């Protein structure tokens, strides 16, 4: 049986957010829920500053703490290595959210799912989307490697990672080809070849969860390609939120400056 | 759609790159988890103390009422609070065997199983204790022998109910402050100390003099608890950077008042001073005893609040300075 995995080449990622958008469209995600996420990490080594974008999602761990923690067996591990959630069994205790060492699970509350246009009636597209991919409030959600696509593609003889119809939406849409999907157990698969040639690391290997998402990045960790170490990432961590949205502190300063300017003008 | 709404998905997730505290079990509806855990500690602590009191004939009535209060704390407060916290509370039954085999791996599921078994054995034991307490049957009779059996059974599952939430939390590798084997012990011992205080209150109401024996035990338990809490914090301080941050947050951060006022002063120091004073100068006055019992209970609420509140996630990427 295959064990589906993903290799993410950090050097190729352009932080375009296309994978995030593709996932939203594929699963008709509620407004404030995001399965794959992008994290910008700035590494300052004194003489050299490097910025990497880490696309993160559920690591589909081989030894998944969330599956062990789930009291209703709603979180389960499939034979192909994908950690899935049976939303009809989940009762929303959120133990899996806290147990996941990668913080990749989201509880779908009313706050996170206010409708696409809060305060307005649902559009026909929303209604169709809910039928196509029903999300249950009061349960937990996470990336599932687009298992519906894999399950539909395999009987048709399609190969996940090669044939688009059986490949996760984020991988299909990645214009920079930073994401590669395939069978980790097959030594000839594209992911195994990539890992063999360029080696790869997983986040927080010390947890012993054996994730199925690997990263390749020659900028961090040197040529031995290891997970970023604390000594390397000491100085500044830049968040995309600082790019797209001024922080509250910055807003406060701006507000104070504005008030001062108005006062000066009045005087 | 305003600009902020439009770019909801374009912002990064600070909790992944900054060491941020968990909110699921302590904020908003999560406060129910906190309260449920407090009632769990108080209920199991009180029941365990009642079991020991039940071994002596002169405390039989107090043992019955204290046990009943502990049992009620679990059945009427803890379980419903846990259930109403759930996103889909009507699926509560899914955690029980035979509908689920999750108890093999999940501490949450185990806890529910332990609690239900404890409630069943506890109910039978309380009936027997009530018969003995109200002298319907003699203390030295077959009923007491049966009571011993159910005391052991209910006691074992009561201890398991008391420690499971500590194990459930210590299982989380993502929160290094909780990820230690000391946590269940801290919760168990603090629960027993609080149970002693509540047993004193029950003794006062039931008209049986359990204060002296309870105060003796309280003195030992409070010293033990102080050492345990210090050991727990020192251990966390050296365990990892995130756990160290949790300790700082608890001791010097925005929940420091909960730690110093709630846990240290009201939960440990005040009851300890009152019990030591009574050791040297005779029995404490009723008002002072009630005050000590109230302080103990506030300490129980504070301990769970503080530990849950400073449960800080280890960031996904190794280091962040923004915190």
Coordinates of C-alpha atoms in Angstrom, one line a residue:
Chain A
X1 CA 0.0 0.0 0.0
X2 CA 1.2 3.5 -0.8
X3 CA 2.1 6.0 1.8
X4 CA 1.2 9.4 0.3
X5 CA 3.6 12.2 1.1
X6 CA 4.6 15.7 0.0
X7 CA 8.0 17.3 -0.5
X8 CA 8.1 21.1 -0.4
X9 CA 11.0 22.9 -2.0
X10 CA 11.4 26.0 0.0
X11 CA 13.8 27.5 -2.4
X12 CA 11.2 27.5 -5.1
X13 CA 8.2 28.8 -3.1
X14 CA 7.4 32.3 -4.2
X15 CA 4.9 32.9 -1.4
X16 CA 2.1 33.5 -4.0
X17 CA -0.6 31.9 -1.9
X18 CA -2.0 30.0 -4.9
X19 CA -1.9 26.8 -2.9
X20 CA -4.0 28.4 -0.1
X21 CA -6.5 29.7 -2.7
X22 CA -6.7 26.4 -4.5
X23 CA -7.4 24.6 -1.2
X24 CA -10.2 27.1 -0.4
X25 CA -11.8 26.5 -3.7
X26 CA -11.4 22.7 -3.7
X27 CA -12.9 22.3 -0.2
X28 CA -15.1 25.3 -0.1
X29 CA -13.5 26.3 3.1
X30 CA -15.5 28.6 5.5
X31 CA -14.4 32.2 5.7
X32 CA -12.0 32.0 8.6
X33 CA -10.6 28.5 8.1
X34 CA -7.4 27.7 6.3
X35 CA -6.0 24.3 5.9
X36 CA -2.6 25.0 4.3
X37 CA -0.8 28.0 5.8
X38 CA 2.2 30.0 4.8
X39 CA 4.8 31.1 7.4
X40 CA 7.5 33.6 6.6
X41 CA 10.7 32.9 8.5
X42 CA 13.5 35.4 8.4
X43 CA 16.9 34.1 9.5
X44 CA 19.5 36.6 10.5
X45 CA 23.0 35.2 10.8
X46 CA 24.6 38.7 11.3
X47 CA 26.3 38.9 7.9
X48 CA 23.5 37.4 5.9
X49 CA 19.7 37.6 6.1
X50 CA 17.6 34.9 4.5
X51 CA 13.9 34.8 4.1
X52 CA 12.1 31.5 3.7
X53 CA 8.4 30.8 3.3
X54 CA 7.2 27.6 4.9
X55 CA 4.0 26.2 3.5
X56 CA 2.6 24.1 6.3
X57 CA -0.3 21.8 6.5
X58 CA -1.3 18.6 8.3
X59 CA 1.9 16.5 8.3
X60 CA -0.2 13.2 8.0
X61 CA 2.1 11.7 10.7
X62 CA 2.7 8.0 10.7
X63 CA 2.5 8.1 14.5
X64 CA -0.1 10.8 14.8
X65 CA -0.8 12.1 18.3
X66 CA -4.1 13.5 17.2
X67 CA -5.4 10.0 16.3
X68 CA -4.3 8.6 19.6
X69 CA -5.8 11.5 21.5
X70 CA -9.2 11.4 19.8
X71 CA -11.8 9.9 22.2
X72 CA -14.3 8.9 19.6
X73 CA -12.1 7.5 16.9
X74 CA -13.3 10.3 14.6
X75 CA -9.6 10.9 13.7
X76 CA -8.3 7.9 12.0
X77 CA -5.4 6.8 10.0
X78 CA -6.0 5.3 6.6
X79 CA -3.9 2.6 5.1
X80 CA -2.4 5.0 2.7
X81 CA -1.0 7.1 5.6
X82 CA -3.6 9.9 5.3
X83 CA -4.9 11.0 8.7
X84 CA -8.6 11.7 8.1
X85 CA -11.5 12.9 10.2
X86 CA -15.0 11.4 10.2
X87 CA -17.0 14.5 10.9
X88 CA -20.1 12.4 11.8
X89 CA -18.2 10.9 14.7
X90 CA -16.3 14.0 16.0
X91 CA -17.9 15.6 19.0
X92 CA -15.7 18.7 19.2
X93 CA -13.7 18.1 22.4
X94 CA -10.7 19.9 20.7
X95 CA -8.2 17.5 22.4
X96 CA -6.7 16.8 19.0
X97 CA -6.1 20.5 18.4
X98 CA -4.1 20.7 21.5
X99 CA -2.4 17.4 21.0
X100 CA -1.2 18.1 17.5
X101 CA 2.4 19.3 17.9
X102 CA 2.2 21.0 14.5
X103 CA -0.9 23.1 15.4
X104 CA -2.5 22.2 12.1
X105 CA -6.1 21.5 13.2
X106 CA -8.9 24.0 13.4
X107 CA -12.1 23.9 15.3
X108 CA -15.0 25.1 13.1
X109 CA -17.0 27.4 15.3
X110 CA -19.8 29.8 14.4
X111 CA -17.2 32.6 14.6
X112 CA -15.0 30.9 12.0
X113 CA -17.9 30.2 9.8
X114 CA -20.0 33.3 9.7
X115 CA -20.9 32.7 6.0
X116 CA -19.1 34.2 3.1
X117 CA -20.9 37.5 3.3
X118 CA -21.7 37.9 7.0
X119 CA -25.1 39.5 7.6
X120 CA -26.3 38.7 4.1
X121 CA -28.4 35.7 2.9
X122 CA -26.4 32.9 1.4
X123 CA -25.6 33.1 -2.3
X124 CA -26.5 30.3 -4.7
X125 CA -22.8 29.5 -5.0
X126 CA -22.5 29.2 -1.2
X127 CA -25.5 26.8 -1.2
X128 CA -24.0 24.7 -3.9
X129 CA -20.6 24.7 -2.2
X130 CA -22.2 23.5 1.0
X131 CA -23.7 20.6 -0.8
X132 CA -20.5 19.7 -2.6
X133 CA -18.3 19.9 0.5
X134 CA -20.4 20.0 3.7
X135 CA -18.5 21.4 6.8
X136 CA -19.9 20.6 10.2
X137 CA -19.8 23.3 12.8
X138 CA -18.7 22.1 16.2
X139 CA -16.1 19.7 14.7
X140 CA -12.4 19.8 13.9
X141 CA -10.9 20.2 10.4
X142 CA -7.6 19.9 8.8
X143 CA -5.8 19.2 5.5
X144 CA -6.5 15.7 4.1
X145 CA -4.2 15.7 1.1
X146 CA -7.3 16.0 -1.1
X147 CA -8.1 12.3 -0.4
X148 CA -11.4 12.6 -2.3
X149 CA -9.3 13.2 -5.5
X150 CA -7.0 10.3 -4.7
X151 CA -9.9 8.0 -4.0
X152 CA -11.7 8.9 -7.2
X153 CA -8.5 8.9 -9.3
X154 CA -7.0 5.5 -8.2
X155 CA -9.9 3.3 -9.5
X156 CA -9.6 5.1 -12.8
X157 CA -5.9 4.1 -13.0
X158 CA -4.6 7.6 -12.3
X159 CA -1.5 8.1 -10.4
X160 CA -1.5 10.7 -7.6
X161 CA 1.3 13.1 -8.0
X162 CA 1.5 12.5 -11.7
X163 CA -2.1 12.8 -13.0
X164 CA -3.7 16.1 -12.1
X165 CA -7.1 14.6 -11.4
X166 CA -5.7 12.4 -8.6
X167 CA -3.3 15.0 -7.2
X168 CA -4.0 17.5 -4.4
X169 CA -5.3 20.8 -5.6
X170 CA -2.4 22.8 -4.0
X171 CA 0.2 20.7 -5.8
X172 CA -1.6 21.2 -9.1
X173 CA -1.8 24.9 -8.7
X174 CA 1.7 25.6 -7.6
X175 CA 3.2 27.6 -10.4
X176 CA 6.8 27.3 -9.1
X177 CA 6.5 23.5 -8.7
X178 CA 7.6 23.9 -5.1
X179 CA 5.2 21.1 -4.1
X180 CA 5.7 17.5 -5.1
X181 CA 3.3 14.8 -4.2
X182 CA 3.7 11.0 -4.4
X183 CA 4.2 7.7 -2.7
X184 CA 7.0 7.7 -0.1
X185 CA 7.1 3.9 0.0
X186 CA 7.8 3.7 -3.7
X187 CA 11.6 4.2 -4.2
X188 CA 10.9 5.3 -7.8
X189 CA 8.3 7.8 -7.1
X190 CA 8.9 11.5 -7.7
X191 CA 9.0 12.3 -4.0
X192 CA 11.3 9.5 -3.1
X193 CA 13.7 10.5 -5.9
X194 CA 13.6 14.1 -4.8
X195 CA 14.3 13.1 -1.2
X196 CA 17.1 10.8 -2.3
X197 CA 18.8 13.5 -4.5
X198 CA 18.3 16.5 -2.4
X199 CA 17.6 15.0 1.0
X200 CA 14.9 16.5 3.1
X201 CA 13.9 17.3 6.7
X202 CA 10.8 17.3 8.7
X203 CA 9.6 19.9 11.2
X204 CA 10.3 18.9 14.8
X205 CA 11.7 15.4 14.2
X206 CA 12.2 15.2 18.0
X207 CA 8.5 14.5 18.5
X208 CA 9.0 11.1 16.8
X209 CA 5.7 11.5 14.8
X210 CA 7.3 10.6 11.5
X211 CA 5.5 13.2 9.3
X212 CA 4.8 12.7 5.6
X213 CA 5.6 16.2 4.7
X214 CA 9.3 16.9 3.9
X215 CA 11.1 20.1 3.2
X216 CA 14.1 20.8 1.0
X217 CA 15.9 24.0 1.5
X218 CA 19.6 24.7 0.9
X219 CA 19.4 28.1 2.5
X220 CA 18.7 26.7 5.9
X221 CA 20.8 24.1 7.6
X222 CA 23.5 24.2 4.9
X223 CA 24.1 21.4 2.4
X224 CA 23.2 18.7 4.9
X225 CA 19.6 20.0 4.7
X226 CA 18.4 19.7 8.2
X227 CA 15.5 21.4 10.0
X228 CA 16.2 25.0 11.0
X229 CA 18.0 25.2 14.3
X230 CA 17.5 27.7 17.0
X231 CA 20.9 29.2 16.6
X232 CA 20.2 29.9 13.0
X233 CA 16.8 31.6 13.5
X234 CA 17.7 33.8 16.3
X235 CA 17.0 37.3 15.3
X236 CA 13.8 38.4 13.6
X237 CA 10.8 36.4 12.5
X238 CA 8.8 38.3 10.0
X239 CA 5.1 37.5 9.7
X240 CA 3.2 38.0 6.5
X241 CA 0.7 39.8 8.7
X242 CA 3.2 42.6 8.9
X243 CA 3.2 42.8 5.2
X244 CA -0.5 42.8 4.6
X245 CA -1.8 44.2 7.8
X246 CA -0.2 46.7 10.1
X247 CA 0.1 45.5 13.7
X248 CA -2.0 47.0 16.4
X249 CA 1.1 48.7 17.8
X250 CA 1.9 50.3 14.5
X251 CA -1.8 51.3 14.1
X252 CA -1.7 52.9 17.5
X253 CA 1.5 54.9 16.6
X254 CA -0.2 55.9 13.3
X255 CA -3.3 57.0 15.2
X256 CA -1.3 59.0 17.7
X257 CA 0.6 60.7 14.8
X258 CA -2.6 61.5 13.1
X259 CA -4.1 63.0 16.2
X260 CA -1.0 65.1 16.8
X261 CA -1.1 66.3 13.2
X262 CA -4.7 67.4 13.5
X263 CA -3.9 69.1 16.8
X264 CA -0.9 70.9 15.2
X265 CA -3.1 72.0 12.3
X266 CA -5.7 73.4 14.7
X267 CA -3.2 75.3 16.6
Chain B
X1 CA -16.9 42.7 1.8
X2 CA -14.3 44.9 3.4
X3 CA -10.6 44.7 2.9
X4 CA -10.0 42.9 6.1
X5 CA -12.5 40.2 5.4
X6 CA -11.2 39.8 1.9
X7 CA -7.7 39.0 3.0
X8 CA -8.5 36.7 5.9
X9 CA -6.7 33.9 4.3
X10 CA -3.7 35.9 3.3
X11 CA -2.3 36.5 6.8
X12 CA 0.0 34.1 8.5
X13 CA -0.8 32.4 11.7
X14 CA 1.0 33.9 14.6
X15 CA 0.4 31.0 16.9
X16 CA 2.6 28.9 14.7
X17 CA 5.7 31.1 14.9
X18 CA 5.2 32.7 18.3
X19 CA 5.1 30.8 21.5
X20 CA 1.4 31.5 22.2
X21 CA -0.9 30.1 24.8
X22 CA -3.6 27.6 24.1
X23 CA -7.1 29.1 24.2
X24 CA -9.3 26.2 23.4
X25 CA -9.5 25.0 27.0
X26 CA -9.5 28.3 28.9
X27 CA -11.1 31.1 26.9
X28 CA -14.7 31.6 26.0
X29 CA -16.5 28.3 26.1
X30 CA -13.2 26.7 27.2
X31 CA -13.9 28.1 30.7
X32 CA -16.2 25.1 31.1
X33 CA -13.2 22.8 30.8
X34 CA -11.5 24.7 33.6
X35 CA -14.6 24.5 35.9
X36 CA -15.1 20.9 35.0
X37 CA -11.5 20.1 36.0
X38 CA -11.8 22.0 39.2
X39 CA -15.0 20.1 40.2
X40 CA -13.1 16.9 39.2
X41 CA -10.3 17.7 41.6
X42 CA -12.6 18.8 44.4
X43 CA -15.0 15.9 43.9
X44 CA -12.4 13.2 43.8
X45 CA -10.4 14.8 46.6
X46 CA -13.4 15.0 48.8
X47 CA -14.5 11.4 48.0
X48 CA -11.1 10.0 48.7
X49 CA -11.0 11.8 52.1
X50 CA -14.5 10.5 52.8
X51 CA -13.3 6.9 52.2
X52 CA -10.6 7.3 54.8
X53 CA -13.1 8.9 57.3
X54 CA -15.4 6.0 56.6
X55 CA -12.9 3.6 58.1
X56 CA -13.7 5.0 61.6
X57 CA -17.1 4.5 63.2
X58 CA -17.3 8.0 64.8
X59 CA -16.9 9.7 61.4
X60 CA -19.4 7.5 59.5
X61 CA -22.0 10.2 59.0
X62 CA -19.4 12.8 57.8
X63 CA -17.9 10.2 55.5
X64 CA -21.3 9.6 54.0
X65 CA -22.1 13.3 53.4
X66 CA -18.5 14.1 52.2
X67 CA -18.6 11.2 49.8
X68 CA -22.0 12.2 48.6
X69 CA -20.8 15.7 47.9
X70 CA -17.8 14.5 46.1
X71 CA -19.9 12.1 44.0
X72 CA -22.3 14.9 43.2
X73 CA -19.4 17.2 42.2
X74 CA -18.4 14.7 39.6
X75 CA -21.8 13.6 38.4
X76 CA -23.7 16.9 38.5
X77 CA -21.0 19.4 37.8
X78 CA -18.0 17.9 36.1
X79 CA -19.6 15.7 33.6
X80 CA -22.3 18.1 32.4
X81 CA -19.7 20.9 32.1
X82 CA -17.5 18.7 30.0
X83 CA -20.5 17.7 27.9
X84 CA -21.7 21.2 27.3
X85 CA -18.2 22.3 26.2
X86 CA -18.3 19.9 23.3
X87 CA -19.1 21.2 19.9
X88 CA -21.7 18.4 19.4
X89 CA -22.6 17.5 23.0
X90 CA -25.3 15.0 21.9
X91 CA -22.6 12.8 20.5
X92 CA -21.1 12.3 24.0
X93 CA -22.0 8.6 23.9
X94 CA -19.5 8.1 21.1
X95 CA -16.6 8.1 23.6
X96 CA -18.0 5.2 25.6
X97 CA -17.2 1.6 24.9
X98 CA -18.5 -0.4 23.1
X99 CA -19.2 2.5 20.6
X100 CA -15.5 3.4 20.7
X101 CA -12.3 1.6 21.4
X102 CA -10.4 4.9 21.8
X103 CA -9.8 4.2 25.5
X104 CA -6.9 2.1 24.4
X105 CA -5.0 5.3 23.4
X106 CA -6.9 8.4 24.4
X107 CA -6.7 9.7 28.0
X108 CA -9.8 11.7 27.4
X109 CA -11.8 8.5 26.6
X110 CA -10.1 6.7 29.5
X111 CA -11.1 9.5 31.8
X112 CA -14.8 9.2 30.8
X113 CA -14.7 5.4 31.3
X114 CA -13.0 5.8 34.7
X115 CA -15.5 8.5 35.7
X116 CA -18.5 6.4 34.8
X117 CA -17.2 3.3 36.6
X118 CA -16.3 5.4 39.6
X119 CA -19.8 6.9 39.7
X120 CA -21.3 3.4 39.6
X121 CA -19.2 1.9 42.3
X122 CA -19.4 5.1 44.3
X123 CA -23.2 5.1 44.3
X124 CA -23.3 1.6 45.8
X125 CA -20.6 2.5 48.3
X126 CA -22.5 5.6 49.3
X127 CA -25.7 3.6 49.9
X128 CA -23.8 1.3 52.2
X129 CA -22.1 4.2 53.9
X130 CA -25.4 5.9 54.4
X131 CA -26.9 2.8 56.1
X132 CA -23.9 2.7 58.4
X133 CA -23.8 6.4 59.0
X134 CA -27.4 6.6 60.0
X135 CA -27.0 3.4 62.0
X136 CA -29.6 1.5 60.0
X137 CA -27.1 -1.4 60.1
X138 CA -24.3 -1.8 62.7
X139 CA -20.7 -0.7 61.9
X140 CA -19.4 -4.2 62.6
X141 CA -21.7 -6.1 60.3
X142 CA -21.7 -7.7 56.9
X143 CA -22.7 -4.3 55.4
X144 CA -19.3 -2.9 56.4
X145 CA -17.5 -5.8 54.8
X146 CA -19.3 -5.1 51.6
X147 CA -18.6 -1.4 52.1
X148 CA -14.9 -2.2 52.3
X149 CA -15.0 -4.0 49.0
X150 CA -16.8 -1.0 47.3
X151 CA -14.5 1.4 49.1
X152 CA -11.5 -0.2 47.4
X153 CA -13.2 -0.4 44.0
X154 CA -14.6 3.1 44.1
X155 CA -11.3 4.4 45.5
X156 CA -9.2 3.0 42.7
X157 CA -11.4 4.5 40.1
X158 CA -11.7 7.7 42.0
X159 CA -7.9 8.0 41.9
X160 CA -7.9 7.3 38.2
X161 CA -10.6 9.9 37.7
X162 CA -8.4 12.4 39.7
X163 CA -5.3 11.8 37.7
X164 CA -6.6 11.3 34.2
X165 CA -6.9 15.0 33.3
X166 CA -3.3 15.4 34.4
X167 CA -2.3 12.6 32.1
X168 CA -4.5 14.0 29.3
X169 CA -2.6 17.2 29.5
X170 CA 0.8 15.7 30.0
X171 CA 0.3 13.7 26.8
X172 CA 0.4 17.0 24.7
X173 CA 4.0 17.3 23.4
X174 CA 3.0 20.6 21.8
X175 CA 2.7 22.2 25.3
X176 CA 6.0 21.5 27.1
X177 CA 4.7 23.0 30.3
X178 CA 2.2 20.2 30.6
X179 CA 4.3 17.6 29.1
X180 CA 5.6 16.1 32.3
X181 CA 4.7 13.2 34.5
X182 CA 4.5 15.4 37.6
X183 CA 1.3 17.1 36.5
X184 CA -1.1 14.2 37.4
X185 CA 0.6 13.9 40.8
X186 CA 0.2 17.7 41.4
X187 CA -3.4 17.6 40.5
X188 CA -4.1 14.5 42.7
X189 CA -2.4 15.8 45.8
X190 CA -3.9 19.3 45.5
X191 CA -7.3 17.7 45.0
X192 CA -6.8 15.6 48.2
X193 CA -5.8 18.7 50.2
X194 CA -8.9 20.6 49.0
X195 CA -10.9 17.5 49.8
X196 CA -9.6 17.6 53.4
X197 CA -10.8 21.2 53.7
X198 CA -14.2 20.4 52.3
X199 CA -14.4 17.3 54.6
X200 CA -13.9 19.7 57.5
X201 CA -16.8 21.8 56.3
X202 CA -18.9 18.7 56.0
X203 CA -17.9 17.6 59.5
X204 CA -19.0 20.9 60.9
X205 CA -22.4 20.7 59.2
X206 CA -22.8 17.0 60.1
X207 CA -21.9 17.7 63.7
X208 CA -18.9 15.3 63.9
X209 CA -15.5 16.5 65.0
X210 CA -13.3 15.8 62.1
X211 CA -11.4 19.1 62.2
X212 CA -8.5 17.8 64.3
X213 CA -7.7 14.8 62.2
X214 CA -8.3 16.8 58.9
X215 CA -6.0 19.6 60.0
X216 CA -3.2 17.1 60.9
X217 CA -3.5 15.7 57.4
X218 CA -3.8 19.2 55.8
X219 CA -0.5 20.3 57.3
X220 CA 1.3 17.4 55.7
X221 CA -0.5 17.7 52.4
X222 CA 0.1 21.4 52.2
X223 CA 3.9 20.9 52.8
X224 CA 3.9 18.1 50.2
X225 CA 1.9 20.2 47.7
X226 CA 4.3 23.2 48.1
X227 CA 7.3 21.0 47.4
X228 CA 5.5 19.4 44.5
X229 CA 4.6 22.7 42.9
X230 CA 8.2 24.0 43.4
X231 CA 9.5 20.8 41.8
X232 CA 7.1 21.1 39.0
X233 CA 8.0 24.7 38.2
X234 CA 11.8 24.1 38.5
X235 CA 11.5 21.0 36.3
X236 CA 9.5 23.0 33.7
X237 CA 12.0 25.9 33.9
X238 CA 14.8 23.6 32.7
X239 CA 12.7 21.4 30.4
X240 CA 12.5 23.7 27.4
X241 CA 12.5 27.3 26.4
X242 CA 8.7 27.3 25.9
X243 CA 8.1 25.7 29.3
X244 CA 10.4 28.3 30.8
X245 CA 8.3 30.9 29.2
X246 CA 5.2 29.3 30.7
X247 CA 6.8 29.5 34.2
X248 CA 7.7 33.1 33.7
X249 CA 4.2 33.9 32.5
X250 CA 2.8 32.1 35.6
X251 CA 5.2 33.7 38.1
X252 CA 5.8 37.1 36.6
X253 CA 3.4 37.5 33.7
X254 CA -0.2 38.6 33.4
X255 CA -1.5 35.6 35.4
X256 CA 1.0 36.1 38.2
X257 CA -1.8 37.4 40.5
X258 CA -3.5 34.0 40.1
X259 CA -0.3 32.2 41.1
X260 CA 0.7 34.4 44.0
X261 CA -2.7 35.4 45.3
X262 CA -4.8 32.3 44.4
X263 CA -2.4 29.4 44.6
X264 CA 0.4 30.5 47.0
X265 CA -1.3 32.9 49.4
X266 CA -4.9 31.7 49.5
X267 CA -4.4 28.1 48.4
X268 CA -1.4 27.2 50.5
X269 CA -0.1 29.9 52.9
X270 CA -3.3 31.0 54.6
X271 CA -4.6 27.5 55.3
X272 CA -1.2 26.4 56.4
X273 CA -0.8 29.2 58.8
X274 CA -4.3 28.6 60.2
X275 CA -3.6 24.9 60.7
X276 CA -0.2 25.5 62.3
X277 CA -1.7 28.1 64.6
X278 CA -4.4 25.7 65.7
X279 CA -1.6 23.1 66.4
X280 CA 0.0 25.4 68.9
X281 CA -2.9 27.4 70.3
X282 CA -5.7 24.9 70.3
X283 CA -8.7 24.5 67.9
X284 CA -9.4 27.3 65.5
X285 CA -12.6 29.3 65.7
X286 CA -15.4 28.5 63.4
X287 CA -15.0 31.7 61.4
X288 CA -11.3 31.0 60.9
X289 CA -12.0 27.5 59.8
X290 CA -14.6 28.6 57.3
X291 CA -12.1 31.2 56.0
X292 CA -9.4 28.5 55.6
X293 CA -11.9 26.2 53.8
X294 CA -12.8 29.1 51.4
X295 CA -9.1 29.9 50.8
X296 CA -8.5 26.2 50.0
X297 CA -11.3 26.2 47.5
X298 CA -10.1 29.4 45.8
X299 CA -6.6 27.7 45.6
X300 CA -8.2 24.8 43.7
X301 CA -9.8 27.1 41.2
X302 CA -6.6 29.1 40.8
X303 CA -4.3 26.1 40.3
X304 CA -6.3 24.7 37.4
X305 CA -6.8 28.2 35.9
X306 CA -3.1 29.0 36.1
X307 CA -1.9 25.7 34.6
X308 CA -4.4 25.9 31.8
X309 CA -3.8 29.5 31.1
X310 CA 0.0 29.3 30.7
X311 CA -0.2 26.2 28.5
X312 CA 2.0 27.7 25.7
X313 CA 2.4 26.0 22.4
X314 CA 5.9 25.3 21.2
X315 CA 6.2 27.2 17.9
X316 CA 6.3 25.3 14.7
X317 CA 9.5 27.0 13.6
X318 CA 12.3 27.0 16.2
X319 CA 12.6 30.5 17.4
X320 CA 10.5 33.6 17.5
X321 CA 11.3 36.8 19.2
X322 CA 8.0 38.5 18.8
X323 CA 6.6 37.3 22.1

